[in-house]
């Protein structure tokens, strides 16, 4: 197990783990008062992506962020079927004795969140879905060209090009050099399993939902975002001047929209 780069701007946290359905799952408990808010990251990310979210809502929520299978400090499983991701998130709720929670998900995590809600609607108070559609068709093949290890953090940031700064916080120093907390080939396989139509799951529930769309995103089109909001009750859509990772590209607006939605729907209480 390697240590991530310290982030001096983030809140303190405790990293814990438990035996999931078929692999060890790591999660970050940021603490905080109030009901639980469970954050689910996207491909090639980890639970620490929620550190600013936790800082903003520490008084209102207990923010918990799962390292999804094959990411961060969680185990590398045999299967990346999306149903397994959903089972992992449900297992986290059960492990922590959480009857129902607000779910926030980015990309892969967004699909996991609304698919979990479709299967266990009584466990989900509200949904925050960051830039992912009800139909998914993406390709992470470019990650196969990334180096597994580099001699320094700076060299790894440079090797990842325009994506380097966004991944910098999660880079780790391993025995053989600096790397990222996932295996690129696993991410490619997982994305292939995620691709397809999930419209039935998106439309299965009517709990309050905020859909955040990055106007410069290549993962979710303007038209699909509009259709998702129009076809599902209690869904608010916000278009933002950002790419796919809104929480990184426009962090202040991202947090403001979440806070406003919580206030509008009474989910703060």
Short mmCIF file of C-alpha atoms in Angstrom, two decimals:
data_model
loop_
_atom_site.label_atom_id
_atom_site.label_comp_id
_atom_site.label_asym_id
_atom_site.label_seq_id
_atom_site.Cartn_x
_atom_site.Cartn_y
_atom_site.Cartn_z
CA UNK A 1 0.00 0.00 0.00
CA UNK A 2 1.38 3.39 -0.96
CA UNK A 3 0.67 6.83 0.41
CA UNK A 4 -0.93 9.52 -1.75
CA UNK A 5 0.50 12.99 -2.05
CA UNK A 6 -0.56 15.02 1.01
CA UNK A 7 -3.20 17.61 0.20
CA UNK A 8 -2.80 20.43 2.68
CA UNK A 9 -6.03 22.10 1.53
CA UNK A 10 -8.21 19.12 2.43
CA UNK A 11 -9.89 18.18 5.67
CA UNK A 12 -8.51 15.44 7.87
CA UNK A 13 -9.85 11.95 7.26
CA UNK A 14 -9.64 8.32 8.30
CA UNK A 15 -9.05 5.59 5.75
CA UNK A 16 -10.65 2.26 6.61
CA UNK A 17 -11.36 -1.01 4.85
CA UNK A 18 -13.66 -4.02 4.99
CA UNK A 19 -14.25 -7.28 3.16
CA UNK A 20 -16.55 -6.53 0.25
CA UNK A 21 -18.53 -9.09 -1.75
CA UNK A 22 -15.45 -10.36 -3.61
CA UNK A 23 -12.54 -8.02 -2.76
CA UNK A 24 -11.26 -5.80 0.01
CA UNK A 25 -12.80 -2.33 -0.23
CA UNK A 26 -11.19 0.82 1.13
CA UNK A 27 -13.14 3.93 2.00
CA UNK A 28 -12.48 7.35 3.45
CA UNK A 29 -14.54 8.64 6.35
CA UNK A 30 -14.18 12.42 6.42
CA UNK A 31 -16.42 12.62 9.48
CA UNK A 32 -18.76 15.53 9.91
CA UNK A 33 -22.15 15.99 11.48
CA UNK A 34 -25.54 15.06 10.15
CA UNK A 35 -26.77 12.32 7.82
CA UNK A 36 -24.44 10.39 5.51
CA UNK A 37 -23.44 11.58 2.05
CA UNK A 38 -21.69 8.80 0.12
CA UNK A 39 -19.43 9.90 -2.75
CA UNK A 40 -18.57 7.58 -5.64
CA UNK A 41 -15.73 8.58 -7.95
CA UNK A 42 -15.28 7.97 -11.65
CA UNK A 43 -12.83 5.76 -13.51
CA UNK A 44 -9.14 6.37 -12.79
CA UNK A 45 -9.89 8.20 -9.57
CA UNK A 46 -10.30 7.46 -5.85
CA UNK A 47 -12.21 8.51 -2.76
CA UNK A 48 -9.98 11.51 -2.12
CA UNK A 49 -11.74 13.26 -5.00
CA UNK A 50 -14.40 14.23 -2.42
CA UNK A 51 -12.04 16.12 -0.11
CA UNK A 52 -13.36 19.59 -1.01
CA UNK A 53 -16.92 18.36 -0.83
CA UNK A 54 -16.23 17.11 2.68
CA UNK A 55 -14.69 20.41 3.68
CA UNK A 56 -17.70 22.38 2.42
CA UNK A 57 -20.37 20.20 4.03
CA UNK A 58 -18.65 19.00 7.20
CA UNK A 59 -21.30 20.63 9.40
CA UNK A 60 -24.31 19.26 7.53
CA UNK A 61 -23.14 15.79 6.49
CA UNK A 62 -20.91 12.90 7.34
CA UNK A 63 -19.09 12.51 4.03
CA UNK A 64 -17.90 9.02 3.16
CA UNK A 65 -16.08 8.23 -0.08
CA UNK A 66 -15.53 4.72 -1.41
CA UNK A 67 -12.43 3.67 -3.31
CA UNK A 68 -14.28 1.67 -5.94
CA UNK A 69 -12.99 -1.75 -6.90
CA UNK A 70 -9.62 -1.64 -8.64
CA UNK A 71 -9.08 1.98 -7.59
CA UNK A 72 -7.18 3.67 -4.79
CA UNK A 73 -6.45 1.30 -1.92
CA UNK A 74 -9.26 -1.15 -2.76
CA UNK A 75 -8.40 -4.59 -4.06
CA UNK A 76 -7.94 -5.51 -7.70
CA UNK A 77 -10.89 -7.84 -8.43
CA UNK A 78 -11.46 -10.47 -11.07
CA UNK A 79 -14.62 -8.78 -12.36
CA UNK A 80 -15.41 -5.21 -13.35
CA UNK A 81 -19.07 -5.83 -14.19
CA UNK A 82 -21.06 -2.78 -13.21
CA UNK A 83 -23.39 -4.89 -11.08
CA UNK A 84 -20.36 -5.63 -8.89
CA UNK A 85 -19.76 -1.90 -8.39
CA UNK A 86 -23.38 -1.49 -7.32
CA UNK A 87 -23.04 -4.42 -4.90
CA UNK A 88 -19.90 -2.79 -3.44
CA UNK A 89 -21.68 0.50 -2.75
CA UNK A 90 -24.58 -1.32 -1.13
CA UNK A 91 -22.10 -3.37 0.94
CA UNK A 92 -20.54 -0.11 2.17
CA UNK A 93 -23.94 1.11 3.37
CA UNK A 94 -24.54 -2.19 5.11
CA UNK A 95 -21.06 -2.25 6.65
CA UNK A 96 -21.59 1.21 8.15
CA UNK A 97 -25.18 0.51 9.22
CA UNK A 98 -26.53 3.26 6.96
CA UNK A 99 -30.24 2.82 6.27
CA UNK A 100 -30.42 5.57 3.64
CA UNK A 101 -28.03 8.16 2.29
CA UNK A 102 -27.54 10.92 -0.23
CA UNK A 103 -25.48 9.51 -3.11
CA UNK A 104 -23.11 11.60 -5.19
CA UNK A 105 -21.41 10.10 -8.19
CA UNK A 106 -19.09 11.31 -10.92
CA UNK A 107 -19.02 9.47 -14.26
CA UNK A 108 -18.79 5.75 -13.41
CA UNK A 109 -19.83 6.65 -9.87
CA UNK A 110 -22.91 8.42 -11.18
CA UNK A 111 -24.11 5.31 -12.98
CA UNK A 112 -23.43 3.23 -9.86
CA UNK A 113 -25.44 5.75 -7.80
CA UNK A 114 -28.56 5.80 -9.95
CA UNK A 115 -28.43 2.05 -10.55
CA UNK A 116 -28.23 1.45 -6.80
CA UNK A 117 -31.22 3.75 -6.35
CA UNK A 118 -33.13 1.76 -8.96
CA UNK A 119 -32.51 -1.48 -7.06
CA UNK A 120 -32.89 -0.20 -3.53
CA UNK A 121 -34.86 3.07 -3.67
CA UNK A 122 -35.53 3.02 0.06
CA UNK A 123 -31.78 3.41 0.69
CA UNK A 124 -31.36 6.65 -1.31
CA UNK A 125 -32.55 10.10 -0.19
CA UNK A 126 -31.26 12.07 -3.17
CA UNK A 127 -28.89 11.79 -6.13
CA UNK A 128 -26.13 14.06 -7.39
CA UNK A 129 -24.99 12.93 -10.81
CA UNK A 130 -21.91 14.59 -12.29
CA UNK A 131 -21.57 14.45 -16.06
CA UNK A 132 -22.68 10.97 -17.06
CA UNK A 133 -25.57 9.86 -19.18
CA UNK A 134 -28.27 7.23 -19.14
CA UNK A 135 -26.59 5.83 -22.22
CA UNK A 136 -22.81 5.51 -22.06
CA UNK A 137 -20.32 5.02 -24.90
CA UNK A 138 -16.76 5.91 -24.01
CA UNK A 139 -13.26 4.57 -24.61
CA UNK A 140 -10.37 4.74 -22.16
CA UNK A 141 -7.91 3.10 -24.54
CA UNK A 142 -5.61 6.11 -24.34
CA UNK A 143 -4.67 5.09 -20.79
CA UNK A 144 -2.83 2.04 -22.15
CA UNK A 145 -0.15 4.41 -23.42
CA UNK A 146 0.53 5.90 -19.99
CA UNK A 147 3.67 4.80 -18.16
CA UNK A 148 3.15 2.57 -15.14
CA UNK A 149 5.97 4.24 -13.20
CA UNK A 150 8.08 7.37 -13.47
CA UNK A 151 11.08 8.42 -11.37
CA UNK A 152 9.43 11.57 -9.99
CA UNK A 153 5.95 12.97 -9.44
CA UNK A 154 6.72 15.83 -11.80
CA UNK A 155 7.74 13.43 -14.55
CA UNK A 156 4.50 11.49 -14.15
CA UNK A 157 2.42 14.67 -14.31
CA UNK A 158 4.21 15.64 -17.53
CA UNK A 159 3.78 12.16 -19.03
CA UNK A 160 -0.01 12.39 -18.61
CA UNK A 161 -0.17 15.64 -20.60
CA UNK A 162 -3.25 17.80 -20.07
CA UNK A 163 -4.68 15.28 -17.58
CA UNK A 164 -1.60 15.31 -15.37
CA UNK A 165 -2.64 18.16 -13.04
CA UNK A 166 -6.04 16.59 -12.38
CA UNK A 167 -4.42 13.31 -11.32
CA UNK A 168 -1.57 14.86 -9.34
CA UNK A 169 -3.26 14.63 -5.93
CA UNK A 170 -3.69 10.85 -6.18
CA UNK A 171 -0.17 10.00 -7.38
CA UNK A 172 1.72 7.65 -5.09
CA UNK A 173 5.32 6.68 -4.57
CA UNK A 174 5.74 2.93 -4.88
CA UNK A 175 8.89 0.88 -4.40
CA UNK A 176 9.64 1.10 -8.13
CA UNK A 177 8.70 4.73 -8.72
CA UNK A 178 5.74 7.10 -8.94
CA UNK A 179 2.43 5.80 -10.23
CA UNK A 180 -1.34 6.06 -10.17
CA UNK A 181 -3.69 4.02 -7.94
CA UNK A 182 -5.11 1.81 -10.69
CA UNK A 183 -4.06 -0.45 -13.56
CA UNK A 184 -4.89 1.20 -16.92
CA UNK A 185 -5.90 -2.08 -18.56
CA UNK A 186 -8.43 -2.63 -15.79
CA UNK A 187 -9.94 0.79 -16.45
CA UNK A 188 -10.31 0.04 -20.15
CA UNK A 189 -12.06 -3.24 -19.36
CA UNK A 190 -14.30 -1.61 -16.75
CA UNK A 191 -15.37 1.12 -19.18
CA UNK A 192 -16.29 -1.50 -21.76
CA UNK A 193 -18.52 -3.15 -19.16
CA UNK A 194 -20.11 0.23 -18.34
CA UNK A 195 -20.94 1.14 -21.94
CA UNK A 196 -24.53 0.64 -22.98
CA UNK A 197 -28.02 1.84 -22.15
CA UNK A 198 -29.04 2.39 -18.53
CA UNK A 199 -32.24 4.31 -19.25
CA UNK A 200 -34.43 1.87 -17.35
CA UNK A 201 -32.38 2.42 -14.20
CA UNK A 202 -32.30 6.20 -14.64
CA UNK A 203 -36.09 6.34 -14.99
CA UNK A 204 -36.82 3.83 -12.22
CA UNK A 205 -36.81 6.34 -9.35
CA UNK A 206 -38.18 9.78 -8.59
CA UNK A 207 -36.13 10.91 -5.60
CA UNK A 208 -34.66 14.42 -5.87
CA UNK A 209 -31.76 14.44 -8.35
CA UNK A 210 -29.32 17.08 -9.51
CA UNK A 211 -27.69 16.42 -12.88
CA UNK A 212 -24.58 18.49 -13.53
CA UNK A 213 -23.45 18.71 -17.15
CA UNK A 214 -20.07 20.00 -18.30
CA UNK A 215 -20.64 22.00 -21.46
CA UNK A 216 -17.17 21.03 -22.73
CA UNK A 217 -17.58 17.37 -21.83
CA UNK A 218 -17.06 14.66 -24.42
CA UNK A 219 -18.87 12.11 -22.22
CA UNK A 220 -22.35 13.64 -21.91
CA UNK A 221 -23.98 15.60 -24.71
CA UNK A 222 -26.20 18.63 -24.20
CA UNK A 223 -29.09 16.81 -25.86
CA UNK A 224 -28.89 13.71 -23.71
CA UNK A 225 -28.60 15.78 -20.53
CA UNK A 226 -31.76 17.68 -21.49
CA UNK A 227 -33.60 14.44 -22.27
CA UNK A 228 -32.56 12.91 -18.94
CA UNK A 229 -33.91 15.88 -16.99
CA UNK A 230 -37.08 16.11 -19.04
CA UNK A 231 -37.98 12.42 -18.74
CA UNK A 232 -37.32 11.88 -15.02
CA UNK A 233 -39.41 13.60 -12.31
CA UNK A 234 -37.79 15.70 -9.57
CA UNK A 235 -34.64 16.19 -11.64
CA UNK A 236 -32.85 19.52 -11.91
CA UNK A 237 -30.30 20.01 -14.72
CA UNK A 238 -27.50 22.57 -14.57
CA UNK A 239 -25.17 23.22 -17.52
CA UNK A 240 -21.75 24.44 -16.39
CA UNK A 241 -18.74 25.86 -18.18
CA UNK A 242 -16.53 22.84 -17.52
CA UNK A 243 -15.30 19.60 -18.99
CA UNK A 244 -16.07 16.11 -17.76
CA UNK A 245 -14.53 16.63 -14.31
CA UNK A 246 -16.66 19.53 -13.12
CA UNK A 247 -15.45 19.14 -9.53
CA UNK A 248 -11.92 19.91 -10.81
CA UNK A 249 -12.66 22.38 -13.61
CA UNK A 250 -15.21 24.53 -11.75
CA UNK A 251 -15.02 23.54 -8.07
CA UNK A 252 -16.72 26.63 -6.66
CA UNK A 253 -19.76 26.41 -8.97
CA UNK A 254 -19.89 22.65 -8.39
CA UNK A 255 -20.20 23.10 -4.64
CA UNK A 256 -22.58 26.07 -4.95
CA UNK A 257 -24.99 24.11 -7.13
CA UNK A 258 -24.95 21.17 -4.73
CA UNK A 259 -25.58 23.41 -1.74
CA UNK A 260 -28.40 25.24 -3.49
CA UNK A 261 -30.08 21.98 -4.46
CA UNK A 262 -29.82 20.64 -0.92
CA UNK A 263 -31.49 23.79 0.33
CA UNK A 264 -34.21 23.78 -2.36
CA UNK A 265 -35.16 20.16 -1.71
CA UNK A 266 -34.88 20.28 2.07
CA UNK A 267 -32.29 17.50 1.95
CA UNK A 268 -30.10 19.48 4.38
CA UNK A 269 -32.35 18.41 7.23
#
